[in-house]
PDB file of C-alpha atoms and ligand atoms in Angstrom:
ATOM      1  CA  MET K 456       0.000   0.000   0.000  1.00  0.00           C
ATOM      2  CA  LYS K 457       1.328   3.444  -0.877  1.00  0.00           C
ATOM      3  CA  VAL K 458       1.275   5.878   2.018  1.00  0.00           C
ATOM      4  CA  SER K 459      -0.521   8.522  -0.023  1.00  0.00           C
ATOM      5  CA  ARG K 460      -3.417   6.149  -0.487  1.00  0.00           C
ATOM      6  CA  GLN K 461      -4.080   5.881   3.226  1.00  0.00           C
ATOM      7  CA  LYS K 462      -4.604   9.481   4.161  1.00  0.00           C
ATOM      8  CA  TRP K 463      -7.506  10.441   6.353  1.00  0.00           C
ATOM      9  CA  SER K 464      -8.145  13.509   4.220  1.00  0.00           C
ATOM     10  CA  SER K 465      -7.861  11.902   0.789  1.00  0.00           C
ATOM     11  CA  ASN K 466      -8.620   8.217   1.139  1.00  0.00           C
ATOM     12  CA  PHE K 467     -10.618   7.676   4.251  1.00  0.00           C
ATOM     13  CA  SER K 468     -11.753   4.129   3.558  1.00  0.00           C
ATOM     14  CA  GLU K 469      -8.229   2.734   3.343  1.00  0.00           C
ATOM     15  CA  TRP K 470      -7.089   4.911   6.243  1.00  0.00           C
ATOM     16  CA  PHE K 471      -9.855   3.418   8.377  1.00  0.00           C
ATOM     17  CA  ASP K 472      -9.036  -0.199   7.469  1.00  0.00           C
ATOM     18  CA  ARG K 473      -5.377   0.387   8.200  1.00  0.00           C
ATOM     19  CA  VAL K 474      -6.011   2.087  11.545  1.00  0.00           C
ATOM     20  CA  LEU K 475      -8.288  -0.729  12.723  1.00  0.00           C
ATOM     21  CA  SER K 476      -5.660  -3.292  11.915  1.00  0.00           C
ATOM     22  CA  GLU K 477      -2.431  -1.515  12.891  1.00  0.00           C
ATOM     23  CA  ALA K 478      -3.777  -0.133  16.158  1.00  0.00           C
ATOM     24  CA  GLU K 479      -5.144  -3.633  16.845  1.00  0.00           C
ATOM     25  CA  ILE K 480      -8.652  -2.370  17.360  1.00  0.00           C
ATOM     26  CA  TYR K 481     -10.746  -4.694  15.207  1.00  0.00           C
ATOM     27  CA  ASP K 482      -9.783  -7.579  12.940  1.00  0.00           C
ATOM     28  CA  TYR K 483     -12.092  -7.473   9.974  1.00  0.00           C
ATOM     29  CA  GLY K 484     -12.352  -9.691   6.917  1.00  0.00           C
ATOM     30  CA  ARG K 485     -10.036 -12.436   8.126  1.00  0.00           C
ATOM     31  CA  TYR K 486     -12.440 -14.404  10.304  1.00  0.00           C
ATOM     32  CA  PRO K 487     -14.064 -16.765   7.783  1.00  0.00           C
ATOM     33  CA  VAL K 488     -17.630 -15.399   7.909  1.00  0.00           C
ATOM     34  CA  LYS K 489     -18.588 -12.452   5.725  1.00  0.00           C
ATOM     35  CA  GLY K 490     -19.600  -9.246   7.453  1.00  0.00           C
ATOM     36  CA  VAL K 491     -18.342 -10.015  10.952  1.00  0.00           C
ATOM     37  CA  GLY K 492     -15.428  -8.527  12.862  1.00  0.00           C
ATOM     38  CA  VAL K 493     -13.385  -9.449  15.916  1.00  0.00           C
ATOM     39  CA  TRP K 494     -12.915  -6.895  18.689  1.00  0.00           C
ATOM     40  CA  MET K 495      -9.296  -7.021  19.817  1.00  0.00           C
ATOM     41  CA  PRO K 496      -8.324  -5.958  23.372  1.00  0.00           C
ATOM     42  CA  TYR K 497      -7.684  -2.279  22.597  1.00  0.00           C
ATOM     43  CA  GLY K 498     -10.809  -1.983  20.456  1.00  0.00           C
ATOM     44  CA  PHE K 499     -12.809  -3.765  23.107  1.00  0.00           C
ATOM     45  CA  LYS K 500     -11.748  -1.090  25.622  1.00  0.00           C
ATOM     46  CA  ILE K 501     -12.799   1.749  23.322  1.00  0.00           C
ATOM     47  CA  ARG K 502     -16.118  -0.008  22.740  1.00  0.00           C
ATOM     48  CA  GLN K 503     -16.554  -0.590  26.476  1.00  0.00           C
ATOM     49  CA  ASN K 504     -16.028   3.097  27.283  1.00  0.00           C
ATOM     50  CA  ILE K 505     -18.706   4.016  24.757  1.00  0.00           C
ATOM     51  CA  ILE K 506     -21.079   1.399  26.186  1.00  0.00           C
ATOM     52  CA  ASN K 507     -20.448   2.719  29.707  1.00  0.00           C
ATOM     53  CA  LEU K 508     -21.443   6.204  28.585  1.00  0.00           C
ATOM     54  CA  ILE K 509     -24.743   5.205  26.961  1.00  0.00           C
ATOM     55  CA  ARG K 510     -25.541   2.853  29.843  1.00  0.00           C
ATOM     56  CA  ARG K 511     -25.095   5.696  32.331  1.00  0.00           C
ATOM     57  CA  LEU K 512     -27.302   8.059  30.287  1.00  0.00           C
ATOM     58  CA  LEU K 513     -30.054   5.422  30.059  1.00  0.00           C
ATOM     59  CA  ASP K 514     -29.845   4.325  33.687  1.00  0.00           C
ATOM     60  CA  GLU K 515     -30.143   7.920  34.917  1.00  0.00           C
ATOM     61  CA  THR K 516     -33.322   8.454  32.915  1.00  0.00           C
ATOM     62  CA  GLY K 517     -35.234   5.488  34.305  1.00  0.00           C
ATOM     63  CA  HIS K 518     -34.382   2.853  31.695  1.00  0.00           C
ATOM     64  CA  GLU K 519     -34.002  -0.712  32.984  1.00  0.00           C
ATOM     65  CA  GLU K 520     -31.533  -3.105  31.401  1.00  0.00           C
ATOM     66  CA  VAL K 521     -32.780  -6.534  30.304  1.00  0.00           C
ATOM     67  CA  LEU K 522     -31.471  -9.447  28.262  1.00  0.00           C
ATOM     68  CA  PHE K 523     -33.674 -11.270  25.775  1.00  0.00           C
ATOM     69  CA  PRO K 524     -32.987 -14.531  23.912  1.00  0.00           C
ATOM     70  CA  LEU K 525     -31.216 -14.320  20.577  1.00  0.00           C
ATOM     71  CA  LEU K 526     -33.758 -16.664  18.934  1.00  0.00           C
ATOM     72  CA  VAL K 527     -37.165 -15.464  17.774  1.00  0.00           C
ATOM     73  CA  PRO K 528     -39.692 -18.030  16.528  1.00  0.00           C
ATOM     74  CA  GLU K 529     -40.928 -17.468  12.987  1.00  0.00           C
ATOM     75  CA  ASP K 530     -44.627 -17.207  13.895  1.00  0.00           C
ATOM     76  CA  LEU K 531     -43.852 -14.426  16.384  1.00  0.00           C
ATOM     77  CA  LEU K 532     -41.713 -12.517  13.901  1.00  0.00           C
ATOM     78  CA  ARG K 533     -44.481 -12.736  11.293  1.00  0.00           C
ATOM     79  CA  LYS K 534     -47.102 -11.178  13.572  1.00  0.00           C
ATOM     80  CA  GLU K 535     -46.416  -7.615  12.448  1.00  0.00           C
ATOM     81  CA  SER K 536     -46.596  -7.849   8.681  1.00  0.00           C
ATOM     82  CA  GLU K 537     -45.140  -4.432   7.784  1.00  0.00           C
ATOM     83  CA  HIS K 538     -42.243  -5.042  10.158  1.00  0.00           C
ATOM     84  CA  VAL K 539     -41.491  -8.483   8.806  1.00  0.00           C
ATOM     85  CA  LYS K 540     -41.704  -7.184   5.238  1.00  0.00           C
ATOM     86  CA  GLY K 541     -39.069  -4.612   6.145  1.00  0.00           C
ATOM     87  CA  PHE K 542     -36.699  -7.262   7.508  1.00  0.00           C
ATOM     88  CA  GLU K 543     -37.630 -10.377   5.515  1.00  0.00           C
ATOM     89  CA  ARG K 544     -34.639 -10.318   3.218  1.00  0.00           C
ATOM     90  CA  GLU K 545     -32.235  -9.624   6.089  1.00  0.00           C
ATOM     91  CA  VAL K 546     -33.070 -12.437   8.489  1.00  0.00           C
ATOM     92  CA  PHE K 547     -30.699 -15.310   9.257  1.00  0.00           C
ATOM     93  CA  TRP K 548     -32.650 -18.485  10.030  1.00  0.00           C
ATOM     94  CA  VAL K 549     -31.865 -21.458  12.234  1.00  0.00           C
ATOM     95  CA  THR K 550     -33.579 -24.414  10.591  1.00  0.00           C
ATOM     96  CA  LYS K 551     -31.912 -27.451  12.142  1.00  0.00           C
ATOM     97  CA  GLY K 552     -31.165 -28.759  15.628  1.00  0.00           C
ATOM     98  CA  GLY K 553     -28.486 -31.394  15.237  1.00  0.00           C
ATOM     99  CA  GLU K 554     -29.744 -33.638  12.448  1.00  0.00           C
ATOM    100  CA  GLU K 555     -33.407 -32.740  12.849  1.00  0.00           C
ATOM    101  CA  GLU K 556     -35.228 -30.145  10.805  1.00  0.00           C
ATOM    102  CA  LEU K 557     -36.935 -27.773  13.221  1.00  0.00           C
ATOM    103  CA  GLU K 558     -40.726 -27.713  12.977  1.00  0.00           C
ATOM    104  CA  LEU K 559     -40.677 -24.006  13.658  1.00  0.00           C
ATOM    105  CA  LYS K 560     -37.848 -21.976  12.134  1.00  0.00           C
ATOM    106  CA  LEU K 561     -36.000 -19.696  14.542  1.00  0.00           C
ATOM    107  CA  ALA K 562     -34.703 -16.289  13.486  1.00  0.00           C
ATOM    108  CA  LEU K 563     -31.512 -14.757  14.817  1.00  0.00           C
ATOM    109  CA  ARG K 564     -33.031 -11.462  15.992  1.00  0.00           C
ATOM    110  CA  PRO K 565     -32.571  -8.645  13.476  1.00  0.00           C
ATOM    111  CA  THR K 566     -34.021  -6.348  16.202  1.00  0.00           C
ATOM    112  CA  SER K 567     -36.308  -7.133  19.140  1.00  0.00           C
ATOM    113  CA  GLU K 568     -39.659  -5.334  18.827  1.00  0.00           C
ATOM    114  CA  VAL K 569     -41.794  -8.483  18.579  1.00  0.00           C
ATOM    115  CA  ALA K 570     -39.859 -10.476  21.190  1.00  0.00           C
ATOM    116  CA  ILE K 571     -40.043  -7.650  23.710  1.00  0.00           C
ATOM    117  CA  THR K 572     -43.696  -6.818  22.971  1.00  0.00           C
ATOM    118  CA  PHE K 573     -44.593 -10.467  23.535  1.00  0.00           C
ATOM    119  CA  MET K 574     -43.085 -10.451  27.037  1.00  0.00           C
ATOM    120  CA  GLU K 575     -44.460  -6.986  27.821  1.00  0.00           C
ATOM    121  CA  SER K 576     -47.944  -8.369  27.143  1.00  0.00           C
ATOM    122  CA  LEU K 577     -47.342 -10.871  29.956  1.00  0.00           C
ATOM    123  CA  TRP K 578     -45.701  -8.445  32.358  1.00  0.00           C
ATOM    124  CA  LEU K 579     -47.475  -5.100  31.949  1.00  0.00           C
ATOM    125  CA  LYS K 580     -51.241  -5.419  32.204  1.00  0.00           C
ATOM    126  CA  GLY K 581     -52.378  -2.255  33.982  1.00  0.00           C
ATOM    127  CA  TYR K 582     -51.920   1.497  33.319  1.00  0.00           C
ATOM    128  CA  SER K 583     -50.197   1.972  36.692  1.00  0.00           C
ATOM    129  CA  GLN K 584     -47.270  -0.146  35.454  1.00  0.00           C
ATOM    130  CA  LEU K 585     -46.646   2.327  32.608  1.00  0.00           C
ATOM    131  CA  PRO K 586     -44.566   3.971  31.302  1.00  0.00           C
ATOM    132  CA  LYS K 587     -41.946   1.235  31.134  1.00  0.00           C
ATOM    133  CA  LYS K 588     -38.512   1.705  29.586  1.00  0.00           C
ATOM    134  CA  PHE K 589     -36.293  -1.270  28.808  1.00  0.00           C
ATOM    135  CA  TYR K 590     -33.003  -1.529  26.985  1.00  0.00           C
ATOM    136  CA  GLN K 591     -30.468  -4.179  26.103  1.00  0.00           C
ATOM    137  CA  ILE K 592     -26.988  -4.195  24.566  1.00  0.00           C
ATOM    138  CA  VAL K 593     -26.674  -7.314  22.432  1.00  0.00           C
ATOM    139  CA  SER K 594     -25.725  -8.842  19.113  1.00  0.00           C
ATOM    140  CA  VAL K 595     -28.285  -8.699  16.313  1.00  0.00           C
ATOM    141  CA  PHE K 596     -27.912 -10.250  12.877  1.00  0.00           C
ATOM    142  CA  ARG K 597     -28.808  -8.683   9.548  1.00  0.00           C
ATOM    143  CA  TYR K 598     -28.055 -10.323   6.232  1.00  0.00           C
ATOM    144  CA  GLU K 599     -26.827  -7.124   4.604  1.00  0.00           C
ATOM    145  CA  THR K 600     -26.570  -7.455   0.836  1.00  0.00           C
ATOM    146  CA  LYS K 601     -24.994  -4.048   0.207  1.00  0.00           C
ATOM    147  CA  ALA K 602     -21.212  -3.916   0.497  1.00  0.00           C
ATOM    148  CA  THR K 603     -20.299  -4.672   4.099  1.00  0.00           C
ATOM    149  CA  ARG K 604     -17.814  -2.414   5.924  1.00  0.00           C
ATOM    150  CA  PRO K 605     -15.982  -2.915   9.230  1.00  0.00           C
ATOM    151  CA  MET K 606     -18.229  -1.725  12.131  1.00  0.00           C
ATOM    152  CA  ILE K 607     -20.166   0.474   9.716  1.00  0.00           C
ATOM    153  CA  ARG K 608     -22.223  -2.123   7.863  1.00  0.00           C
ATOM    154  CA  VAL K 609     -21.826  -5.551   9.425  1.00  0.00           C
ATOM    155  CA  ARG K 610     -23.950  -8.680   9.469  1.00  0.00           C
ATOM    156  CA  GLU K 611     -23.451  -9.277  13.166  1.00  0.00           C
ATOM    157  CA  LEU K 612     -23.956  -5.991  14.996  1.00  0.00           C
ATOM    158  CA  THR K 613     -22.221  -6.781  18.277  1.00  0.00           C
ATOM    159  CA  THR K 614     -22.883  -3.461  19.946  1.00  0.00           C
ATOM    160  CA  PHE K 615     -26.581  -3.021  19.285  1.00  0.00           C
ATOM    161  CA  LYS K 616     -28.118  -0.919  22.046  1.00  0.00           C
ATOM    162  CA  GLU K 617     -31.857  -1.056  21.632  1.00  0.00           C
ATOM    163  CA  ALA K 618     -34.325   0.680  23.954  1.00  0.00           C
ATOM    164  CA  HIS K 619     -38.007  -0.265  23.978  1.00  0.00           C
ATOM    165  CA  THR K 620     -40.688   1.673  25.838  1.00  0.00           C
ATOM    166  CA  VAL K 621     -44.432   1.284  26.486  1.00  0.00           C
ATOM    167  CA  HIS K 622     -46.917   4.119  27.147  1.00  0.00           C
ATOM    168  CA  MET K 623     -50.655   4.530  27.565  1.00  0.00           C
ATOM    169  CA  THR K 624     -51.084   7.273  24.943  1.00  0.00           C
ATOM    170  CA  TYR K 625     -49.721   8.426  21.594  1.00  0.00           C
ATOM    171  CA  GLU K 626     -48.634  11.751  23.137  1.00  0.00           C
ATOM    172  CA  GLU K 627     -46.654  10.103  25.923  1.00  0.00           C
ATOM    173  CA  ALA K 628     -44.829   7.957  23.380  1.00  0.00           C
ATOM    174  CA  ALA K 629     -44.127  11.079  21.292  1.00  0.00           C
ATOM    175  CA  LYS K 630     -42.594  12.689  24.426  1.00  0.00           C
ATOM    176  CA  GLN K 631     -40.454   9.571  24.865  1.00  0.00           C
ATOM    177  CA  VAL K 632     -39.096   9.956  21.340  1.00  0.00           C
ATOM    178  CA  GLU K 633     -38.105  13.494  22.355  1.00  0.00           C
ATOM    179  CA  GLU K 634     -36.330  12.146  25.436  1.00  0.00           C
ATOM    180  CA  ALA K 635     -34.502   9.626  23.256  1.00  0.00           C
ATOM    181  CA  VAL K 636     -33.357  12.451  20.973  1.00  0.00           C
ATOM    182  CA  GLN K 637     -32.072  14.362  24.018  1.00  0.00           C
ATOM    183  CA  ILE K 638     -30.223  11.313  25.358  1.00  0.00           C
ATOM    184  CA  TYR K 639     -28.580  10.621  22.003  1.00  0.00           C
ATOM    185  CA  SER K 640     -27.692  14.316  21.609  1.00  0.00           C
ATOM    186  CA  LYS K 641     -25.882  14.225  24.973  1.00  0.00           C
ATOM    187  CA  PHE K 642     -24.223  10.953  24.038  1.00  0.00           C
ATOM    188  CA  PHE K 643     -22.878  12.245  20.714  1.00  0.00           C
ATOM    189  CA  ASP K 644     -21.926  15.600  22.289  1.00  0.00           C
ATOM    190  CA  ASN K 645     -19.887  13.715  24.889  1.00  0.00           C
ATOM    191  CA  LEU K 646     -18.143  11.802  22.124  1.00  0.00           C
ATOM    192  CA  GLY K 647     -17.509  14.966  20.101  1.00  0.00           C
ATOM    193  CA  ILE K 648     -19.540  13.704  17.152  1.00  0.00           C
ATOM    194  CA  PRO K 649     -21.434  16.365  15.198  1.00  0.00           C
ATOM    195  CA  TYR K 650     -24.878  15.376  13.901  1.00  0.00           C
ATOM    196  CA  LEU K 651     -27.961  16.459  12.048  1.00  0.00           C
ATOM    197  CA  ILE K 652     -31.351  15.380  13.407  1.00  0.00           C
ATOM    198  CA  SER K 653     -34.128  14.815  10.901  1.00  0.00           C
ATOM    199  CA  ARG K 654     -37.522  13.221  10.533  1.00  0.00           C
ATOM    200  CA  ARG K 655     -37.238  10.541   7.874  1.00  0.00           C
ATOM    201  CA  PRO K 656     -39.495  10.559   4.820  1.00  0.00           C
ATOM    202  CA  GLU K 657     -42.128   7.790   4.650  1.00  0.00           C
ATOM    203  CA  TRP K 658     -40.012   5.503   2.462  1.00  0.00           C
ATOM    204  CA  ASP K 659     -37.105   5.639   4.887  1.00  0.00           C
ATOM    205  CA  LYS K 660     -38.856   5.129   8.216  1.00  0.00           C
ATOM    206  CA  PHE K 661     -38.429   1.986  10.331  1.00  0.00           C
ATOM    207  CA  ALA K 662     -40.655  -0.927   9.281  1.00  0.00           C
ATOM    208  CA  GLY K 663     -43.761  -0.749  11.468  1.00  0.00           C
ATOM    209  CA  ALA K 664     -43.234   2.798  12.785  1.00  0.00           C
ATOM    210  CA  GLU K 665     -45.474   5.861  12.786  1.00  0.00           C
ATOM    211  CA  TYR K 666     -42.396   7.974  12.252  1.00  0.00           C
ATOM    212  CA  THR K 667     -38.608   7.843  12.609  1.00  0.00           C
ATOM    213  CA  ILE K 668     -36.198  10.534  13.828  1.00  0.00           C
ATOM    214  CA  ALA K 669     -32.621   9.885  12.743  1.00  0.00           C
ATOM    215  CA  PHE K 670     -29.161  11.198  13.573  1.00  0.00           C
ATOM    216  CA  ASP K 671     -26.715  11.561  10.690  1.00  0.00           C
ATOM    217  CA  THR K 672     -23.086  12.572  10.752  1.00  0.00           C
ATOM    218  CA  LEU K 673     -20.669  13.358   7.952  1.00  0.00           C
ATOM    219  CA  MET K 674     -17.754  10.990   7.466  1.00  0.00           C
ATOM    220  CA  PRO K 675     -14.295  12.268   6.387  1.00  0.00           C
ATOM    221  CA  ASP K 676     -15.012  11.248   2.779  1.00  0.00           C
ATOM    222  CA  GLY K 677     -18.042  13.517   2.733  1.00  0.00           C
ATOM    223  CA  ARG K 678     -20.604  10.748   2.986  1.00  0.00           C
ATOM    224  CA  ALA K 679     -23.530  10.952   5.384  1.00  0.00           C
ATOM    225  CA  LEU K 680     -23.844   8.116   7.872  1.00  0.00           C
ATOM    226  CA  GLN K 681     -26.900   7.351   9.997  1.00  0.00           C
ATOM    227  CA  ILE K 682     -25.631   6.823  13.531  1.00  0.00           C
ATOM    228  CA  GLY K 683     -28.837   6.425  15.506  1.00  0.00           C
ATOM    229  CA  THR K 684     -32.612   6.348  15.200  1.00  0.00           C
ATOM    230  CA  ALA K 685     -35.663   6.816  17.418  1.00  0.00           C
ATOM    231  CA  HIS K 686     -39.027   5.439  16.315  1.00  0.00           C
ATOM    232  CA  HIS K 687     -42.586   6.153  17.395  1.00  0.00           C
ATOM    233  CA  LEU K 688     -44.161   2.723  16.957  1.00  0.00           C
ATOM    234  CA  GLY K 689     -47.713   3.791  17.780  1.00  0.00           C
ATOM    235  CA  GLN K 690     -49.976   0.784  18.339  1.00  0.00           C
ATOM    236  CA  HIS K 691     -48.615  -1.182  15.367  1.00  0.00           C
ATOM    237  CA  PHE K 692     -47.001  -3.941  17.407  1.00  0.00           C
ATOM    238  CA  THR K 693     -49.465  -4.011  20.300  1.00  0.00           C
ATOM    239  CA  LYS K 694     -52.411  -4.338  17.880  1.00  0.00           C
ATOM    240  CA  ALA K 695     -50.640  -6.993  15.843  1.00  0.00           C
ATOM    241  CA  MET K 696     -50.119  -8.993  19.018  1.00  0.00           C
ATOM    242  CA  ASP K 697     -53.501  -8.143  20.531  1.00  0.00           C
ATOM    243  CA  TYR K 698     -51.837  -6.686  23.612  1.00  0.00           C
ATOM    244  CA  LYS K 699     -54.146  -4.491  25.683  1.00  0.00           C
ATOM    245  CA  VAL K 700     -53.656  -2.675  28.973  1.00  0.00           C
ATOM    246  CA  THR K 701     -56.384  -1.834  31.512  1.00  0.00           C
ATOM    247  CA  LYS K 702     -56.862   1.926  31.897  1.00  0.00           C
ATOM    248  CA  ALA K 703     -57.843   3.964  34.979  1.00  0.00           C
ATOM    249  CA  ASP K 704     -61.536   3.908  33.973  1.00  0.00           C
ATOM    250  CA  ASN K 705     -61.420   0.094  33.707  1.00  0.00           C
ATOM    251  CA  THR K 706     -61.716   0.032  29.925  1.00  0.00           C
ATOM    252  CA  SER K 707     -58.738  -1.339  28.036  1.00  0.00           C
ATOM    253  CA  ASP K 708     -56.691  -0.202  25.062  1.00  0.00           C
ATOM    254  CA  TYR K 709     -53.602  -1.048  23.020  1.00  0.00           C
ATOM    255  CA  PRO K 710     -50.592   0.756  24.485  1.00  0.00           C
ATOM    256  CA  HIS K 711     -48.208   2.863  22.377  1.00  0.00           C
ATOM    257  CA  GLN K 712     -44.519   2.071  22.038  1.00  0.00           C
ATOM    258  CA  THR K 713     -41.203   3.550  20.978  1.00  0.00           C
ATOM    259  CA  SER K 714     -37.815   2.053  20.196  1.00  0.00           C
ATOM    260  CA  TYR K 715     -34.420   3.624  19.612  1.00  0.00           C
ATOM    261  CA  GLY K 716     -31.072   2.214  18.696  1.00  0.00           C
ATOM    262  CA  ILE K 717     -27.388   2.753  18.062  1.00  0.00           C
ATOM    263  CA  SER K 718     -24.680   0.312  17.023  1.00  0.00           C
ATOM    264  CA  ASP K 719     -20.982  -0.436  16.347  1.00  0.00           C
ATOM    265  CA  ARG K 720     -21.247   2.467  13.903  1.00  0.00           C
ATOM    266  CA  VAL K 721     -20.807   4.861  16.817  1.00  0.00           C
ATOM    267  CA  VAL K 722     -17.404   3.333  17.618  1.00  0.00           C
ATOM    268  CA  ALA K 723     -16.434   3.666  13.949  1.00  0.00           C
ATOM    269  CA  THR K 724     -17.508   7.294  13.988  1.00  0.00           C
ATOM    270  CA  VAL K 725     -15.479   8.148  17.098  1.00  0.00           C
ATOM    271  CA  ILE K 726     -12.358   6.718  15.448  1.00  0.00           C
ATOM    272  CA  ALA K 727     -13.119   8.220  12.034  1.00  0.00           C
ATOM    273  CA  LEU K 728     -14.046  11.771  12.970  1.00  0.00           C
ATOM    274  CA  HIS K 729     -11.230  12.519  15.430  1.00  0.00           C
ATOM    275  CA  GLY K 730      -8.434  11.049  13.331  1.00  0.00           C
ATOM    276  CA  ASP K 731      -6.090  12.858  10.967  1.00  0.00           C
ATOM    277  CA  ASP K 732      -3.434  12.096   8.362  1.00  0.00           C
ATOM    278  CA  HIS K 733      -1.107  10.851  11.124  1.00  0.00           C
ATOM    279  CA  GLY K 734      -3.495   8.246  12.482  1.00  0.00           C
ATOM    280  CA  PRO K 735      -6.244   7.805  15.028  1.00  0.00           C
ATOM    281  CA  VAL K 736      -6.901  10.332  17.797  1.00  0.00           C
ATOM    282  CA  LEU K 737      -9.311   9.439  20.571  1.00  0.00           C
ATOM    283  CA  PRO K 738     -11.247  11.839  22.777  1.00  0.00           C
ATOM    284  CA  PRO K 739      -9.910  11.633  26.363  1.00  0.00           C
ATOM    285  CA  ARG K 740     -13.128  10.123  27.691  1.00  0.00           C
TER     286      ARG K 740
HETATM  287  N1  A5A J1361     -35.173  -1.397  16.822  1.00  0.00           N
HETATM  288  C1  A5A J1361     -34.814  -0.131  16.234  1.00  0.00           C
HETATM  289  C2  A5A J1361     -34.206   0.749  17.255  1.00  0.00           C
HETATM  290  C3  A5A J1361     -33.854  -0.363  15.064  1.00  0.00           C
HETATM  291  O1  A5A J1361     -33.477  -1.487  14.784  1.00  0.00           O
HETATM  292  N2  A5A J1361     -33.534   0.712  14.369  1.00  0.00           N
HETATM  293  S1  A5A J1361     -32.523   0.706  13.116  1.00  0.00           S
HETATM  294  O2  A5A J1361     -32.834  -0.364  12.223  1.00  0.00           O
HETATM  295  O3  A5A J1361     -32.576   2.027  12.552  1.00  0.00           O
HETATM  296  O4  A5A J1361     -31.081   0.449  13.686  1.00  0.00           O
HETATM  297  C4  A5A J1361     -30.508   1.342  14.634  1.00  0.00           C
HETATM  298  C5  A5A J1361     -29.169   1.834  14.166  1.00  0.00           C
HETATM  299  O5  A5A J1361     -28.278   0.748  13.988  1.00  0.00           O
HETATM  300  C6  A5A J1361     -29.165   2.551  12.814  1.00  0.00           C
HETATM  301  O6  A5A J1361     -29.527   3.891  12.935  1.00  0.00           O
HETATM  302  C7  A5A J1361     -27.703   2.400  12.382  1.00  0.00           C
HETATM  303  O7  A5A J1361     -26.919   3.432  12.948  1.00  0.00           O
HETATM  304  C8  A5A J1361     -27.309   1.081  13.003  1.00  0.00           C
HETATM  305  N3  A5A J1361     -27.237  -0.022  12.003  1.00  0.00           N
HETATM  306  C9  A5A J1361     -28.248  -0.528  11.263  1.00  0.00           C
HETATM  307  N4  A5A J1361     -27.811  -1.527  10.472  1.00  0.00           N
HETATM  308  C10 A5A J1361     -26.479  -1.663  10.714  1.00  0.00           C
HETATM  309  C11 A5A J1361     -25.438  -2.535  10.230  1.00  0.00           C
HETATM  310  N5  A5A J1361     -25.685  -3.493   9.326  1.00  0.00           N
HETATM  311  N6  A5A J1361     -24.176  -2.390  10.720  1.00  0.00           N
HETATM  312  C12 A5A J1361     -23.901  -1.444  11.647  1.00  0.00           C
HETATM  313  N7  A5A J1361     -24.826  -0.611  12.140  1.00  0.00           N
HETATM  314  C13 A5A J1361     -26.103  -0.708  11.693  1.00  0.00           C
END
């Protein structure tokens, strides 16, 4: 590789690959599965510091951390048709257990709306239990068909922080989306990442959402990169799963939900945006 080809300012993509490997942050493209990377000790520490920051911001705003199974049964995933249509081509399936074909295919979660809504319907039955704010930091799998990129577009997202909330009314859920935007703003401010917040057009909103608010940043090569999203899910999932909550007047209704997520992309952005032609530079935090 010629040095001139690896400059942050003139050839970001090669600069990034070289930094990840030479600083021993993330080994990408050598493990024999496409679209997955290996966090090496130094990279793991950077990632851990970023996780600690988002965990603190969520914990201090009343979010509770949970851990759901990686496997989602096919019939559950298919409950919300718009959602499943959005993810259908991206799902990895487990179809065998040992030598036996499974009667019910199991998906490796591409995200957890249906899995979490299913358990919420068992746990949260009355209005006095709401609002409820859960989050988890887990691996999710997406069979990306566009060109994969280390941390930026992977098939196993190992640092997927997804928050899921339940509310009695549309307005309360809309307020929660605003809180999510504030939390992410603080998070990116702390990391020194500039962003633009925008409401996505219909064609670009999350599958099964009323609306999506997204954060975009500008990478050194001038390309925009979506680094986080917050979705108002309305009653789409609760209706699809016939999940009702008893209200104060003893009638019942489908609750409203939100979800918001960030991924390994944030780690990539921290490394990318603070670097220069000499190599990576990390914010002191
Ligand atoms: N359940 C909601 C929160 C959700 O899944 N939203 S999302 O699909 O928009 O994903 C959240 C964020 O993950 C995106 O804004 C993007 O920054 C990141 N992301 C999505 N696909 C990715 C991929 N293949 N590799 C790395 N990051 C990805």
